[in-house]
Amino acid sequence: MSALHDLTVAQLVAQLRAREISAVEVARHFLARAKTHESLGAYLALDEDVTLAQAHAADERLAAGEVAPLLGVPVAHKDIFVTRDFPSTAGSRMLDGYRSPFDATVVARLAQAGAVSLGKLNCDEFAMGSSNENSAYRLARNPWDPERIPGGSSGGSAVAVAARLAPAATGTDTGGSVRQPASFCGITGIKPTYGRASRYGMIAFASSLDQAGPMARTAEDCALLLSAMCGPDPDRDSTSLDVPAEDFTRCLN
């Protein structure tokens, strides 16, 4: 049997639904890996109590026979998305300790799909950079060679996925900040069409360009995340497209 951190999101979904593994077991495994690989600088905030409470709730929903696209799967968020349960700093000391009263739409939609939040991920300060050397807190290091950069600004997200510290992560892309670190770290990242994913709750670098995107190890995993992330949000994001959510896995293979 593969180690839990070697399973893709799709494989985790299948094993969680079959009750071969539990959400709590998976969450504990990734939290432990995050703590033992702190030198990579991927995470800016972890809260074991919050994560395990969400995992317990996911296990209860699974036991009740509920089917949700990502139920019980851990996902970590770039610290450019505001969150109620974790600090939101955008990689800047100016927001040190800031707690948002609401979740970004992307965070909320992934939670509705059943995802368990692992924590917040390192990024260039206010997403301004392409190397993740501009975080006010610590460097994020490429797990394949810690002397090299992981790319940015979503460098922490790419490091977390590549080093198996999270099965998947969110990122944001203005001019390459999902795609470049995904390339540098050997994972998959997608910048969706402008307006497909709501920008509400993103601490934007350039709001006329920024887009939320998924980062994971495979195209299938990114499609699963993107399906949960996308959809109209007219009451909170006037630039969101009036295009219904869809299953982006439908044309794979």
XYZ file of C-alpha atoms in Angstrom:
253
model
C 0.000 0.000 0.000
C 1.300 3.461 -0.909
C 2.209 5.871 1.884
C -0.594 8.366 2.437
C 1.508 11.248 1.146
C 2.114 9.407 -2.133
C -1.602 9.168 -2.914
C -3.113 11.648 -5.345
C -6.261 13.597 -4.503
C -8.294 11.222 -6.684
C -6.834 8.205 -4.871
C -7.500 9.770 -1.469
C -11.123 10.452 -2.450
C -11.591 6.824 -3.490
C -10.023 5.376 -0.329
C -11.891 7.774 1.963
C -15.218 6.864 0.360
C -14.385 3.165 0.698
C -13.549 3.794 4.381
C -10.093 2.268 3.833
C -8.604 5.338 5.514
C -10.050 8.073 7.699
C -9.904 11.818 7.254
C -8.343 12.162 10.705
C -5.640 9.649 9.826
C -4.823 11.534 6.622
C -4.840 14.936 8.338
C -2.533 13.747 11.123
C -0.138 12.298 8.568
C 0.190 15.537 6.609
C 0.426 17.693 9.741
C 3.301 15.512 10.937
C 5.072 15.819 7.592
C 4.624 19.593 7.596
C 6.258 19.814 11.024
C 9.186 17.562 10.128
C 9.898 19.532 6.949
C 9.718 23.048 8.385
C 13.114 23.848 6.858
C 11.469 23.993 3.419
C 9.486 27.057 4.534
C 6.239 25.967 2.897
C 3.827 26.832 5.722
C 3.257 30.124 7.495
C 0.445 28.893 9.770
C -0.730 25.536 11.079
C -3.423 24.830 13.674
C -3.717 21.158 14.525
C -6.928 21.640 16.521
C -8.717 23.366 13.644
C -7.566 20.837 11.054
C -8.424 17.793 13.148
C -11.855 19.212 14.046
C -12.604 19.570 10.337
C -11.288 16.043 9.710
C -13.491 14.613 12.484
C -16.497 16.335 10.917
C -15.579 14.877 7.513
C -15.373 11.372 8.990
C -18.836 11.789 10.477
C -20.194 12.853 7.104
C -18.472 9.891 5.419
C -19.890 7.510 8.038
C -23.351 8.888 7.293
C -22.898 7.975 3.631
C -22.527 11.532 2.359
C -20.812 11.937 -0.986
C -19.009 15.208 -1.659
C -16.305 15.719 -4.288
C -13.400 16.282 -1.858
C -14.823 15.014 1.423
C -11.966 14.464 3.877
C -9.148 15.500 1.520
C -6.609 17.937 3.047
C -5.931 21.132 1.093
C -3.607 23.992 2.064
C -4.183 27.613 1.051
C -1.831 30.284 -0.184
C -1.744 32.991 2.471
C -3.220 35.461 0.017
C -6.714 34.021 0.689
C -8.364 35.297 3.866
C -9.541 32.662 6.334
C -11.458 32.764 9.615
C -9.644 29.856 11.238
C -6.062 30.775 10.335
C -4.112 34.065 10.242
C -4.036 35.834 6.867
C -0.832 37.791 6.284
C -0.166 37.785 2.535
C 3.435 37.096 3.527
C 3.722 40.552 5.126
C 4.543 41.708 8.674
C 2.019 44.496 8.153
C -0.747 41.904 8.531
C 1.000 39.840 11.189
C -1.669 37.998 13.212
C -4.603 39.371 11.199
C -7.751 37.245 11.435
C -10.433 37.718 8.813
C -14.107 37.646 9.847
C -14.926 35.621 6.723
C -13.456 33.044 4.356
C -12.519 33.828 0.771
C -15.060 32.352 -1.658
C -12.521 29.850 -3.007
C -11.756 28.656 0.534
C -15.466 28.413 1.355
C -16.284 26.492 -1.821
C -13.530 23.949 -1.234
C -14.838 23.524 2.309
C -18.354 22.981 0.936
C -16.881 20.272 -1.299
C -15.578 18.608 1.860
C -11.927 19.654 1.841
C -10.088 19.865 5.170
C -7.863 22.951 5.620
C -4.277 22.073 6.518
C -3.011 25.620 6.970
C -1.670 28.697 5.186
C 1.226 28.656 2.737
C 4.188 30.929 2.156
C 4.209 33.473 -0.664
C 6.025 36.577 -1.843
C 4.804 39.565 0.166
C 1.419 40.644 -1.231
C 2.147 38.236 -4.114
C 4.763 40.631 -5.491
C 7.609 38.439 -6.695
C 8.490 35.401 -8.726
C 10.925 33.565 -6.451
C 9.310 33.435 -2.973
C 12.427 35.204 -1.670
C 10.295 38.251 -0.806
C 8.238 36.703 2.000
C 8.591 38.715 5.203
C 8.703 35.499 7.250
C 11.020 32.948 5.675
C 12.359 31.607 2.427
C 10.498 28.830 0.685
C 12.985 26.302 -0.680
C 12.675 24.055 -3.707
C 12.362 20.536 -2.272
C 14.345 19.008 -5.137
C 17.306 21.271 -4.293
C 16.909 23.538 -1.227
C 19.589 25.868 -2.572
C 17.294 26.756 -5.472
C 14.136 28.844 -5.534
C 10.683 27.268 -5.943
C 9.368 30.116 -8.087
C 6.656 32.459 -6.922
C 4.608 34.063 -5.792
C 2.789 30.802 -4.976
C 6.094 29.193 -3.998
C 4.871 27.790 -0.692
C 1.985 26.077 -2.464
C 4.307 24.448 -4.993
C 6.741 23.343 -2.283
C 3.954 21.842 -0.158
C 2.625 19.757 -3.048
C 6.020 18.735 -4.464
C 7.376 17.728 -1.038
C 4.162 15.816 -0.227
C 3.291 18.164 2.629
C -0.208 18.581 1.166
C -2.051 16.632 -1.535
C -3.141 19.902 -3.153
C -3.026 23.649 -2.626
C -4.533 26.878 -3.819
C -2.498 29.568 -5.519
C -3.034 32.848 -7.314
C -1.707 33.862 -10.713
C -1.274 37.418 -11.986
C 1.463 36.944 -14.574
C 2.600 33.405 -13.857
C 2.457 32.966 -10.091
C 0.770 29.553 -10.262
C 2.303 28.310 -13.487
C 5.924 29.281 -12.820
C 6.304 27.669 -9.357
C 4.406 24.608 -10.588
C 6.988 24.306 -13.348
C 9.967 24.926 -11.057
C 8.796 22.254 -8.600
C 7.565 19.676 -11.096
C 3.844 19.723 -10.294
C 0.675 20.790 -12.140
C -0.852 24.253 -11.818
C -3.722 25.917 -13.661
C -4.605 29.567 -14.148
C -8.276 29.427 -15.143
C -10.083 31.860 -17.413
C -10.584 35.259 -15.770
C -13.803 35.298 -13.784
C -14.307 31.539 -13.498
C -13.124 31.533 -9.851
C -14.260 34.310 -7.518
C -11.650 36.832 -6.378
C -13.637 37.673 -3.234
C -11.364 37.367 -0.218
C -8.118 37.401 -2.201
C -5.568 40.007 -1.100
C -4.936 41.005 -4.667
C -1.685 42.050 -6.337
C -3.497 43.370 -9.421
C -7.217 42.760 -9.140
C -7.789 43.207 -12.860
C -5.454 40.256 -13.520
C -5.337 37.997 -10.436
C -6.943 34.578 -10.661
C -7.194 31.763 -8.155
C -5.922 28.437 -9.398
C -5.368 24.890 -8.151
C -1.967 23.268 -7.665
C -1.563 19.498 -7.371
C 0.455 16.615 -8.710
C -1.773 15.624 -11.630
C -4.130 17.169 -14.153
C -6.929 15.030 -12.708
C -6.348 16.416 -9.217
C -6.308 20.001 -10.493
C -9.532 19.350 -12.406
C -11.186 18.051 -9.223
C -10.164 21.169 -7.313
C -11.081 23.531 -10.134
C -14.552 21.991 -10.364
C -15.112 22.862 -6.707
C -13.531 26.335 -6.888
C -15.350 27.745 -9.902
C -18.808 29.235 -10.305
C -20.542 32.626 -10.364
C -20.246 34.892 -7.321
C -22.153 37.999 -8.486
C -23.047 39.315 -5.034
C -19.409 39.510 -3.943
C -17.302 39.662 -7.117
C -18.641 41.850 -9.905
C -16.086 40.392 -12.347
C -17.141 36.771 -11.836
C -18.466 35.166 -14.996
C -22.102 34.137 -15.211
C -21.052 30.626 -16.183
C -22.254 27.704 -14.061
C -19.845 25.411 -12.291
C -18.940 22.305 -14.260
C -17.076 19.033 -13.994
C -13.620 19.698 -15.419
C -12.716 16.007 -15.149
C -15.298 15.027 -17.765
C -12.896 15.037 -20.746
C -9.835 13.538 -19.060
C -8.258 10.457 -20.671
